[in-house]
Coordinates of C-alpha atoms and ligand atoms in Angstrom, one line a residue:
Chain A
X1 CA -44.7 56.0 56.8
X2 CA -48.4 55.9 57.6
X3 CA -51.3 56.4 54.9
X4 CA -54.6 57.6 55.4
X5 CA -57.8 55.4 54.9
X6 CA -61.4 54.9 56.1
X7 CA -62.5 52.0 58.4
X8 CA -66.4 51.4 58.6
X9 CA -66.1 50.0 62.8
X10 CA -69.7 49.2 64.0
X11 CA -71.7 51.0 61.3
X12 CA -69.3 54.4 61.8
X13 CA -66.9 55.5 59.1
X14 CA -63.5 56.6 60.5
X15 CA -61.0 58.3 58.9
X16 CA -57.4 57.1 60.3
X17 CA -54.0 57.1 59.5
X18 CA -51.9 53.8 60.3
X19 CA -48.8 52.1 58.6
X20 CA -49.1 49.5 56.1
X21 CA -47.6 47.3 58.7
X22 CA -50.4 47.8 61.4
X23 CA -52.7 45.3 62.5
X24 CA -56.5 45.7 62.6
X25 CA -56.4 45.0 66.6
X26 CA -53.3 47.7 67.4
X27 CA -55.7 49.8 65.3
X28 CA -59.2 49.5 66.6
X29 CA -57.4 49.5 70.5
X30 CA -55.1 52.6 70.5
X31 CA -56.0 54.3 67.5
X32 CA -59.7 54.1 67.5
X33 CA -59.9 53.7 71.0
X34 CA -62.5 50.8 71.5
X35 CA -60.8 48.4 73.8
X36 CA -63.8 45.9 73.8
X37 CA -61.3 43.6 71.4
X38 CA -58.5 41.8 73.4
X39 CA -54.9 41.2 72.7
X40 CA -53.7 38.1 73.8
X41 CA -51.1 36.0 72.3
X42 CA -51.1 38.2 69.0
X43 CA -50.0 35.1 66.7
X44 CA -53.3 33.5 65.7
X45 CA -53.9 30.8 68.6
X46 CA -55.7 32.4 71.5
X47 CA -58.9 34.1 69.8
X48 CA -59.2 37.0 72.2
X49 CA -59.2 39.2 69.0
X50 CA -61.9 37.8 67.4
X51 CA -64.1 40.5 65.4
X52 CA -66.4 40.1 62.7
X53 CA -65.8 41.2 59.2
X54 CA -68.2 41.2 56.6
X55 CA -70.3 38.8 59.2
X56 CA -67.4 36.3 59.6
X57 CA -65.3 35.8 62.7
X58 CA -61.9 37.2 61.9
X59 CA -58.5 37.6 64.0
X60 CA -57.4 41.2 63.9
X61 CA -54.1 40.7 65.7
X62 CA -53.6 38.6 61.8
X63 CA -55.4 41.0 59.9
X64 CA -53.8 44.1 58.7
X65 CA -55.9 47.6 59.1
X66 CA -55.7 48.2 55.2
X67 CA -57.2 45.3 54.2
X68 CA -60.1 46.0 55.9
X69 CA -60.8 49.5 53.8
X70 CA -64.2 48.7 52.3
X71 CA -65.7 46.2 54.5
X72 CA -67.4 46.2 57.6
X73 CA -65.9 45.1 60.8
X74 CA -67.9 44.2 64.1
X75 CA -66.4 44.6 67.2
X76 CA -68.2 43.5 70.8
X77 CA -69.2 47.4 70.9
X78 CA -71.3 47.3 68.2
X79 CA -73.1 43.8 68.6
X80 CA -76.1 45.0 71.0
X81 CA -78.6 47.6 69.2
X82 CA -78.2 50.6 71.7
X83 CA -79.3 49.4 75.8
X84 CA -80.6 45.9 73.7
X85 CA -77.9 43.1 74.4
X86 CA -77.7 40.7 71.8
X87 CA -78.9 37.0 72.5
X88 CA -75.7 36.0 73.3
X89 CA -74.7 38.6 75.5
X90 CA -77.7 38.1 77.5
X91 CA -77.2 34.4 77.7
X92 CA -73.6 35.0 78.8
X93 CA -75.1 37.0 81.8
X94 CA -77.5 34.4 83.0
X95 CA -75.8 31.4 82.4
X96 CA -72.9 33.0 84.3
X97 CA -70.1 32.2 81.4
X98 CA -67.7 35.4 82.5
X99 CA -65.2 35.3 84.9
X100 CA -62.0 37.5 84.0
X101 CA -63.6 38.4 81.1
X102 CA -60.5 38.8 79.0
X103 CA -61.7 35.8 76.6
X104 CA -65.7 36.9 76.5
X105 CA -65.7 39.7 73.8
X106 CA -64.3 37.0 71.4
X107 CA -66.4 34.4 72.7
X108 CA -69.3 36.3 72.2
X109 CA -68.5 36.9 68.4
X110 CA -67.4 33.8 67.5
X111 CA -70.7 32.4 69.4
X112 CA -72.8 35.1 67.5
X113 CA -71.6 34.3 64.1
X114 CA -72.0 30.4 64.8
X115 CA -75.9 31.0 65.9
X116 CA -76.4 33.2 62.6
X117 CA -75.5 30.0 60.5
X118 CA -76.7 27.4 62.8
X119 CA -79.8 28.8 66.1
X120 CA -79.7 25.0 67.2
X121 CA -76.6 23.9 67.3
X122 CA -75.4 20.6 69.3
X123 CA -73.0 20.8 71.9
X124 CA -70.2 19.3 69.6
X125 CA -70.9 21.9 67.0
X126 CA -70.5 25.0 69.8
X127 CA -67.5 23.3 70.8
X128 CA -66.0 23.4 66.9
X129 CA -67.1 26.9 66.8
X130 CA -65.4 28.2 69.5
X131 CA -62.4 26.1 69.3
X132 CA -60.8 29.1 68.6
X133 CA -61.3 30.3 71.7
X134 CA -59.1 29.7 74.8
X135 CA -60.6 30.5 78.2
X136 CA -58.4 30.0 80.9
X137 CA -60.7 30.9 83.7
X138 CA -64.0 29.0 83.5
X139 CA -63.5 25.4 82.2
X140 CA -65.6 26.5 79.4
X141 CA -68.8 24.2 80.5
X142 CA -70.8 27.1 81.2
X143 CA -69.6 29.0 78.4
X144 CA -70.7 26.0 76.0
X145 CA -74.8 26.1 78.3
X146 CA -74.7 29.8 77.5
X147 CA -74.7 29.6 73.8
X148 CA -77.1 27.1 73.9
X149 CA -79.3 29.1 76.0
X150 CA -78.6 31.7 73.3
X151 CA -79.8 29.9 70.7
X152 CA -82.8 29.3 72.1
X153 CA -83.2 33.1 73.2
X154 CA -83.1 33.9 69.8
X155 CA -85.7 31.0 68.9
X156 CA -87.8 32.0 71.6
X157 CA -87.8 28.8 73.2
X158 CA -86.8 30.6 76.8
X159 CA -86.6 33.9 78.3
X160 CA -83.9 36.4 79.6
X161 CA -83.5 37.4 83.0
Chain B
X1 CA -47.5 49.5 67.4
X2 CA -44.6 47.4 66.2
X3 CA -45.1 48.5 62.4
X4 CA -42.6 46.6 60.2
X5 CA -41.9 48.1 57.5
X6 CA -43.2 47.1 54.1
X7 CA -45.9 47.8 51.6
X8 CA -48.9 46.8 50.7
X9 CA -51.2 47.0 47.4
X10 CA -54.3 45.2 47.0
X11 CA -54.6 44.9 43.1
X12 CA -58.4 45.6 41.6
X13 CA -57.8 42.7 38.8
X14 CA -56.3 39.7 38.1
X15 CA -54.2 41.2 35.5
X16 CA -53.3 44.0 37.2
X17 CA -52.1 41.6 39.9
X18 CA -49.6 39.6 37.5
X19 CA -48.6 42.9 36.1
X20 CA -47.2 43.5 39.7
X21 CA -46.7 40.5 40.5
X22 CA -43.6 40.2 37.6
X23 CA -42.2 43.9 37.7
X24 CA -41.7 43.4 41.7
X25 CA -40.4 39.8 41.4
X26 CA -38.3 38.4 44.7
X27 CA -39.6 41.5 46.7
X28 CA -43.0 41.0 46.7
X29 CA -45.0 38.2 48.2
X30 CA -48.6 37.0 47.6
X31 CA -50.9 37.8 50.8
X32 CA -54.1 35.7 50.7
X33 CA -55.7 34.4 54.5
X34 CA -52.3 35.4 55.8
X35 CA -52.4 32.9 58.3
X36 CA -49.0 31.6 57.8
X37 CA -47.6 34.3 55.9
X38 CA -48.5 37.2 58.6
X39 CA -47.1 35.0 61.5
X40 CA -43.6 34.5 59.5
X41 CA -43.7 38.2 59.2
X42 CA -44.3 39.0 62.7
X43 CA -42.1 36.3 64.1
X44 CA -39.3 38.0 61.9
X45 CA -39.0 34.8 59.8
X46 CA -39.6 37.1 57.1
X47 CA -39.4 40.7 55.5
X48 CA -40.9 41.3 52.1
X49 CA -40.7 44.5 50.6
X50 CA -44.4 44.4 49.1
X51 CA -47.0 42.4 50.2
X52 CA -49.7 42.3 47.3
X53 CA -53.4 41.0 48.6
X54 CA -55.3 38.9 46.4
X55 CA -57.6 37.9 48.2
X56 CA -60.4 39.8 47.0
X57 CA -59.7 39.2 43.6
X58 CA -63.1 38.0 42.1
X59 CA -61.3 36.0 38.9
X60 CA -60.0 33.6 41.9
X61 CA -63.4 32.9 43.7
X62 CA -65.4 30.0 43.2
X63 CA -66.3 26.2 42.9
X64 CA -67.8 24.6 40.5
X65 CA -68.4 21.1 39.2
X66 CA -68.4 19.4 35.3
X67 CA -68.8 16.1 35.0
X68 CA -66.2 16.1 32.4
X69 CA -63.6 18.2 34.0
X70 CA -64.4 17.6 37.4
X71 CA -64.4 20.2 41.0
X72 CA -62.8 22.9 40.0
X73 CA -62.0 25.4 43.3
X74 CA -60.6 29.0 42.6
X75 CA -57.3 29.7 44.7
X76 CA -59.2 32.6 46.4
X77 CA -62.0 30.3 48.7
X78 CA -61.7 30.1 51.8
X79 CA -61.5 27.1 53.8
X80 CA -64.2 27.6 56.0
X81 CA -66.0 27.6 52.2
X82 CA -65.0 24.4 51.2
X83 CA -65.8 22.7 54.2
X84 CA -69.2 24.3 53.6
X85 CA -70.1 23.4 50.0
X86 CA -72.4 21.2 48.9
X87 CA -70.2 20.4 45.5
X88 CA -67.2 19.6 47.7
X89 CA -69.2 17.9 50.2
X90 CA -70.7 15.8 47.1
X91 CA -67.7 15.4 45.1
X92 CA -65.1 15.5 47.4
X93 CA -65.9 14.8 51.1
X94 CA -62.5 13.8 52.2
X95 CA -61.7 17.6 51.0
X96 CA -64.0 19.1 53.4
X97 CA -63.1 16.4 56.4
X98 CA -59.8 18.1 56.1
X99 CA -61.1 21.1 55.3
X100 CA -63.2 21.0 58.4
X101 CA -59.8 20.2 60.5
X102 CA -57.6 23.0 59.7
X103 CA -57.1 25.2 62.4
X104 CA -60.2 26.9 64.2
X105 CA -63.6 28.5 62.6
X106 CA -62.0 32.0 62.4
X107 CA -58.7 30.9 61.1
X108 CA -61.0 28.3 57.9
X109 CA -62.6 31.9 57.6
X110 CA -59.6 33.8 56.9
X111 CA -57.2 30.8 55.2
X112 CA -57.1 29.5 51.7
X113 CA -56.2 26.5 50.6
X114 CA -54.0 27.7 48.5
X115 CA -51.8 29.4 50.5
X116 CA -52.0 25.7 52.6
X117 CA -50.5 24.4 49.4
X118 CA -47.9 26.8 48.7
X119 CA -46.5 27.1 52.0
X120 CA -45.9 23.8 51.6
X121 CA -45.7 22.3 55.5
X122 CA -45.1 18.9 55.7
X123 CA -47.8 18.7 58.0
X124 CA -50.1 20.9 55.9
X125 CA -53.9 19.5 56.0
X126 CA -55.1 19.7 52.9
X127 CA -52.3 18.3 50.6
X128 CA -52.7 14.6 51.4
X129 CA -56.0 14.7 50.0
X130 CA -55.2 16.7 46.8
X131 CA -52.3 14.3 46.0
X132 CA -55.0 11.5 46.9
X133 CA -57.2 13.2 43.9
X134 CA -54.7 13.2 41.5
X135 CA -55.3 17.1 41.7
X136 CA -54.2 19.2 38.7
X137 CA -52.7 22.9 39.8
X138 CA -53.9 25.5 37.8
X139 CA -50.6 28.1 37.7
X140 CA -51.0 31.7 36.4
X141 CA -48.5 34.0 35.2
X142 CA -48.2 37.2 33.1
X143 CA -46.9 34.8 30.2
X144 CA -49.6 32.4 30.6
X145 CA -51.4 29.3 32.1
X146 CA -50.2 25.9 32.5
X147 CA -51.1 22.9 34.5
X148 CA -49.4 20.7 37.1
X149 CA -49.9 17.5 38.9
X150 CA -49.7 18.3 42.5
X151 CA -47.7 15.4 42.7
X152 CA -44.7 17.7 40.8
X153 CA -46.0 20.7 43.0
X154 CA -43.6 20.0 46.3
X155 CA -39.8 20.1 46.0
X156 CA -38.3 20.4 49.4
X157 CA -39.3 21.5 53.0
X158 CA -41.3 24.3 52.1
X159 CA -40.3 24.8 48.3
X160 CA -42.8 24.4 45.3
X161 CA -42.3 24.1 42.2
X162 CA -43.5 27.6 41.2
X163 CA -41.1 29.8 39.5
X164 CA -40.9 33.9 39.8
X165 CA -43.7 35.7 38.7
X166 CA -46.1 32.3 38.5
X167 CA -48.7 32.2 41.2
X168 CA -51.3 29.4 41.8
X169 CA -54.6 30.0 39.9
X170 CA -56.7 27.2 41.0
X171 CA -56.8 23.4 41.7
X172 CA -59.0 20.7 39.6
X173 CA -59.7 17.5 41.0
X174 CA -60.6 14.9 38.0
X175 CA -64.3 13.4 38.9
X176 CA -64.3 10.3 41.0
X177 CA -65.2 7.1 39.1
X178 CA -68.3 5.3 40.6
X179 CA -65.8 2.6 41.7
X180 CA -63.6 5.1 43.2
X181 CA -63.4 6.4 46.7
X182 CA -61.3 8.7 48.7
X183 CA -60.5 9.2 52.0
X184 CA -58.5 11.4 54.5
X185 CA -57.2 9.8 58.0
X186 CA -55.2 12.1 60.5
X187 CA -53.8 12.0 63.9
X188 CA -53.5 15.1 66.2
X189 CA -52.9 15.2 69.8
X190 CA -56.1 16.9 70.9
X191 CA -59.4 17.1 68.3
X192 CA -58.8 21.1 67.7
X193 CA -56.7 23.2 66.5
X194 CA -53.5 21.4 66.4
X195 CA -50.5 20.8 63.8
X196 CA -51.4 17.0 62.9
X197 CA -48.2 14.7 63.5
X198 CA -49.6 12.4 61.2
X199 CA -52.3 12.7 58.6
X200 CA -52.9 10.8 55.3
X201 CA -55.0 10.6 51.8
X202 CA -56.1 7.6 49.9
X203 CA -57.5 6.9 46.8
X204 CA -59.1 3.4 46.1
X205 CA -60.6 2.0 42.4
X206 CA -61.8 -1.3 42.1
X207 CA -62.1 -3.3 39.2
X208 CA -65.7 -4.6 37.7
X209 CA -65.2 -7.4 39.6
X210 CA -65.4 -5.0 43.2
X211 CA -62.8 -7.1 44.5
X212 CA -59.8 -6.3 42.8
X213 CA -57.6 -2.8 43.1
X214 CA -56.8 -1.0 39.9
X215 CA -55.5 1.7 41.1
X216 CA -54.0 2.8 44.8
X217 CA -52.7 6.0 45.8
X218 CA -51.7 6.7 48.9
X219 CA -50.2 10.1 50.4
X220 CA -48.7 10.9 53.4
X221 CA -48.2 14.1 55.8
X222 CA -45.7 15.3 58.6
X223 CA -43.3 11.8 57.6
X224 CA -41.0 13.7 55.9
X225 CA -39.6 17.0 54.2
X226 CA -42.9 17.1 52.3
X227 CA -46.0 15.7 52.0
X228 CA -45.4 12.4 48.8
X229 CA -47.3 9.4 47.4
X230 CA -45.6 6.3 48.9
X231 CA -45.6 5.1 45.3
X232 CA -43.7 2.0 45.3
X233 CA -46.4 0.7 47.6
X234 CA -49.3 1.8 45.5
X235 CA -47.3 -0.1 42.5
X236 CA -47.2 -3.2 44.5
X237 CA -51.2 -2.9 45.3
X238 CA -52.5 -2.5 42.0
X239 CA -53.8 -5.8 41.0
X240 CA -54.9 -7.6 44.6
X241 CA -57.1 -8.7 45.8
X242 CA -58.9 -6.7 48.5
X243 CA -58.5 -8.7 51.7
X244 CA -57.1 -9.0 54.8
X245 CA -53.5 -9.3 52.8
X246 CA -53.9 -6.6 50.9
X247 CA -54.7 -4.0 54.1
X248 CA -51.7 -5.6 56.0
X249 CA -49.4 -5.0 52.7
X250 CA -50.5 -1.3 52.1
X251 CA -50.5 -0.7 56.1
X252 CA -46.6 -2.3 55.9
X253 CA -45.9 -0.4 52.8
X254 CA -46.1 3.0 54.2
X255 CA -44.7 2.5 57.2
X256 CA -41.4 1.4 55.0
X257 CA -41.6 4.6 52.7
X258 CA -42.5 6.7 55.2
X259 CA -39.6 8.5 57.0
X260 CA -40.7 10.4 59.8
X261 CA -38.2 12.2 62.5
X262 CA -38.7 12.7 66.4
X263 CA -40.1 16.2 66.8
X264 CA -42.2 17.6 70.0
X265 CA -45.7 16.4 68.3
X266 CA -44.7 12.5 68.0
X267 CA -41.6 9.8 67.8
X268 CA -40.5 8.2 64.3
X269 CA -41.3 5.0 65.7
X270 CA -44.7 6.1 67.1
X271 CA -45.4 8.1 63.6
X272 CA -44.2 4.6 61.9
X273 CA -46.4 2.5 63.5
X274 CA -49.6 5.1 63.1
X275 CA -48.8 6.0 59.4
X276 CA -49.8 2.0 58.9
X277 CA -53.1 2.5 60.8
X278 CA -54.2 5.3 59.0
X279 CA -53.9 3.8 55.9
X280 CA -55.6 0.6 56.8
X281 CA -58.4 2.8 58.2
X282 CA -58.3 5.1 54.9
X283 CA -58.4 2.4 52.4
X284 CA -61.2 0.2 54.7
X285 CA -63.2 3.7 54.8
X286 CA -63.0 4.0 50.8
X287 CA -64.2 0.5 50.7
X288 CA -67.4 1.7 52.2
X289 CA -67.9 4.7 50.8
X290 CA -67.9 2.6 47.3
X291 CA -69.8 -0.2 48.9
X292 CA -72.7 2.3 49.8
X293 CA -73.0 3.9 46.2
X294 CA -73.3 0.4 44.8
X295 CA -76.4 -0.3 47.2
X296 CA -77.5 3.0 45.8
X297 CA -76.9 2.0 42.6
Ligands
FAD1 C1 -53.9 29.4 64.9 C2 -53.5 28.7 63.6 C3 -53.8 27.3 63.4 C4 -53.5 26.7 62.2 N1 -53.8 25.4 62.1 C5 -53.5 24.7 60.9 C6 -53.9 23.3 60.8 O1 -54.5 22.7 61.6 N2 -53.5 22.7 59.6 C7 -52.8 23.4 58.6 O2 -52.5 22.8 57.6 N3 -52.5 24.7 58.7 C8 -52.8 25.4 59.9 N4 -52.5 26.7 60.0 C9 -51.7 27.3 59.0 C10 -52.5 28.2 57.9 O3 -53.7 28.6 58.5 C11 -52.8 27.4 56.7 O4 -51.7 26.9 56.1 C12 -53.6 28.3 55.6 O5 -54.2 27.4 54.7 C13 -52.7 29.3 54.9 O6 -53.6 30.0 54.0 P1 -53.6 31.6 53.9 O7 -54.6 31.9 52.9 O8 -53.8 32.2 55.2 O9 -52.1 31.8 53.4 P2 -51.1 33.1 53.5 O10 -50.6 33.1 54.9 O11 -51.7 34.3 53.0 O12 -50.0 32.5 52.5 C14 -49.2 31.4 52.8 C15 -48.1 31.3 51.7 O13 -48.6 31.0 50.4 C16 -48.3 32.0 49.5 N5 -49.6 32.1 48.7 C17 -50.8 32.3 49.1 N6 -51.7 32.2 48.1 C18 -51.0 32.0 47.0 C19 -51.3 31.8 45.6 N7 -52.5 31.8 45.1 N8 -50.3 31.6 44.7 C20 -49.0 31.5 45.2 N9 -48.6 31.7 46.5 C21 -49.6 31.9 47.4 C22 -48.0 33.2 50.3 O14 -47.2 34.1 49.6 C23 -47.3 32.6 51.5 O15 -46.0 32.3 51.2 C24 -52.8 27.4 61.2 C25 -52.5 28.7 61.4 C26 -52.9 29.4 62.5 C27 -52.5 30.8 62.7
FES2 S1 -54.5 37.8 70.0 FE1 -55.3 37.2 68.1 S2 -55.5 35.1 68.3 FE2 -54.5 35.6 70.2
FES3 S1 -63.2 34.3 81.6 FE1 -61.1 34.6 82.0 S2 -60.2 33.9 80.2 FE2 -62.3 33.3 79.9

């Protein structure tokens, strides 16, 4: 049996109707339509489903929809301000950290919320950050230089582009 | 969407919680982080009728600290918090070192450690160093509080000592003595994200003369059907001197009471031989930690 309630999704209320049994990712992918959000291994270990709730990175594939009524969930749709990428999706672009891209909307989330706590964080702390994060494509070296970059984007200590 | 059926109800107050809590007895379960809970459910381990959410509750948030009473942490904080804190990290920094290890950044974020305790994995993280602490649980229920040595807490492979209705409320750790240290140790095969195979919490307090123990506890993870104090051994420590003998006798002691199995993490004989280590590095790492207040001092 399904049950109505409201979802605030990158700043937009919707009103949805899911089963108590649904999970925040199933929800936000076929129900809401934004696709941004992965589904990898669905079990807590791969981090493609990272979103952010209430400014913390969160794994929807382990998060049911209806505990989410009354908070605010990111998802890598709503990070950049209209046509302005964030920091860390610029970074991303120039430092060349996507390949498939299945693991980058995750990355980029998990990498945003560790630059809001931390804009100069060492190596070792990006690597504890996004340890959550498995990317099975680049090797994760340029991944790691991108949020570095990011940070100091954000600091403006270099420039875009 | 593969919906399994049951309900869910996210209670507005503590009491209201308990109220629910009692009337729904065997069929409900608590849902805090859900990291453990969720995956038994989706791996079909599992299938409550009501899951009850508690982790907003605001009577379960918090950390404080009392001289007199000690750290006092609520059983609604997240991991990811304790690691953070500034009281923990002052008053207990083994807590947060394990704290820091559990899992990844989004998983500390979503996970209590209370739901670490009362799932009650042998290889759990954050046990060794509550039963290191001589930890008191704080256990609600409709009928009342009362509290519990986390030493009483496990009973078997993933059974606690909680009874139907009673939930955990929060966890106090008595303050540290300035002769006191503790310390966590664990073993992992990569540095993230992993189920330790080993891991282990030690509590050290010397006498005036800094060279004597009066009083040893030491607690090991993933060596058995729970996570215990190898007591006997602490028995047998109390009272040396703190040499060379005494790290070989603790390092031997463990290894005797511990009784580890071959799983895919580790061999008994590998988890023998480590469990021994671990404790020699724990108690060693307490010794400086007290060393380095008494320069302080
Ligand atoms: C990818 C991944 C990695 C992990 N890595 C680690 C690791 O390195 N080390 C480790 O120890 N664990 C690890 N875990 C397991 C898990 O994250 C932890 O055990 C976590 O602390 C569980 O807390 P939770 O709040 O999510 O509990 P939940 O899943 O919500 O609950 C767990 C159990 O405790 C009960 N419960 C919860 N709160 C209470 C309460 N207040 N009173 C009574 N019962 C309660 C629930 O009913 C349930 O039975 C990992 C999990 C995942 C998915
Ligand atoms: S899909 Fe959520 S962690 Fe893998
Ligand atoms: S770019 Fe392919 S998984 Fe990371």
């Amino acid at each position: 049996m399904k049950t109505l309630l409201k979802l605030n999704i990158n700043g937009e209320d919707f009103d949805l109707a899911a089963s108590p049994g649904a999970y925040l990712v199933d929800v936000i992918r076929e129900t809401v339509g934004l696709t941004g959000t992965k589904k990898g291994c669905g079990i807590g270990d791969c981090g493609a489903c990272t979103v952010l709730i209430d400014g913390r990175p969160t794994l929807s594939c382990l998060t049911l929809a209806l505990a989410c009524v009354g908070k605010e969930i990111v998802t890598i749709e709503g990070l950049s301000k209209g046509n302005e990428l964030h920091p860390v999706q610029k970074a991303f672009i120039d430092k060349g950290a996507v390949q498939c891209g299945f693991c980058t909307p995750g990355m980029v989330l998990s990498a945003a919320a560790l630059l809001r706590e931390n804009d100069r964080p060492s190596r070792d702390e990006i690597k504890t950050a996004l340890a959550g994060n498995l990317c099975r494509c680049t090797g994760y070296t340029k991944i790691v230089e991108a949020v570095e970059h990011a940070g100091q984007l954000i600091s403006g200590e270099a420039h875009h582009g | 969407m593969h919906g399994q059926s049951f309900a869910y109800q996210r209670p507005g107050s503590l009491r209201e919680f308990e109220a629910l809590y009692a009337s729904h007895g065997d069929n409900a379960k608590i849902l805090a982080g859900g990291t453990d809970l969720l995956v038994l459910i989706k791996e079909r381990l599992l299938a409550p009728r009501l899951l009850l959410d508690i982790s907003d509750l605001p009577e379960l948030k918090g950390i404080a600290y009392d001289p007199a009473a000690g750290l006092t942490i609520g059983a609604g904080v997240k991991v990811a918090e304790i690691e953070r804190s500034a009281l923990v990290k002052e008053h207990a920094p083994a807590l947060a070192f394990a704290a820091s290890n559990l899992g990844s950044n989004q998983v500390r974020w979503m996970a209590t450690m209370a739901g670490n305790v009362c799932h009650a994995s042998p290889a759990a993280e954050t046990p060794p160093v509550l039963l290191a602490h001589g930890c008191e649980l704080l256990i609600g229920s409709q009928a009342g509080e009362r509290r519990l040595p986390i030493a009483e807490f496990f009973l078997a492979y993933r059974k606690t000592a909680l009874k139907p209705g009673e939930y955990l409320k929060g966890f106090r750790l008595p303050p540290l003595a300035a002769d006191a240290a503790v310390a966590y140790r664990l073993r992992g095969l990569r540095r993230a994200m992993e189920i330790d195979m080993i891991n282990l919490g030690v509590y050290l307090r010397l006498e005036a003369d800094g060279a004597t123990a009066a009083e040893v506890r030491l607690a090991m993870g993933s060596v058995g059907p729970i996570s215990y104090r190898a007591a006997a051994t602490e028995e047998k420590l109390k009272g040396m001197t703190v040499d060379e003998a005494f790290l070989a006798a603790a390092a031997a002691g463990v290894a005797a009471e511990a009784a580890p199995i071959d799983d895919v993490r580790a061999s008994a004989d590998y988890r023998n031989r480590v469990v021994g280590v671990l404790a020699r590095r724990g108690l060693t790492h307490c010794l400086e930690q007290i060393g380095s207040r008494r320069n302080k001092a």
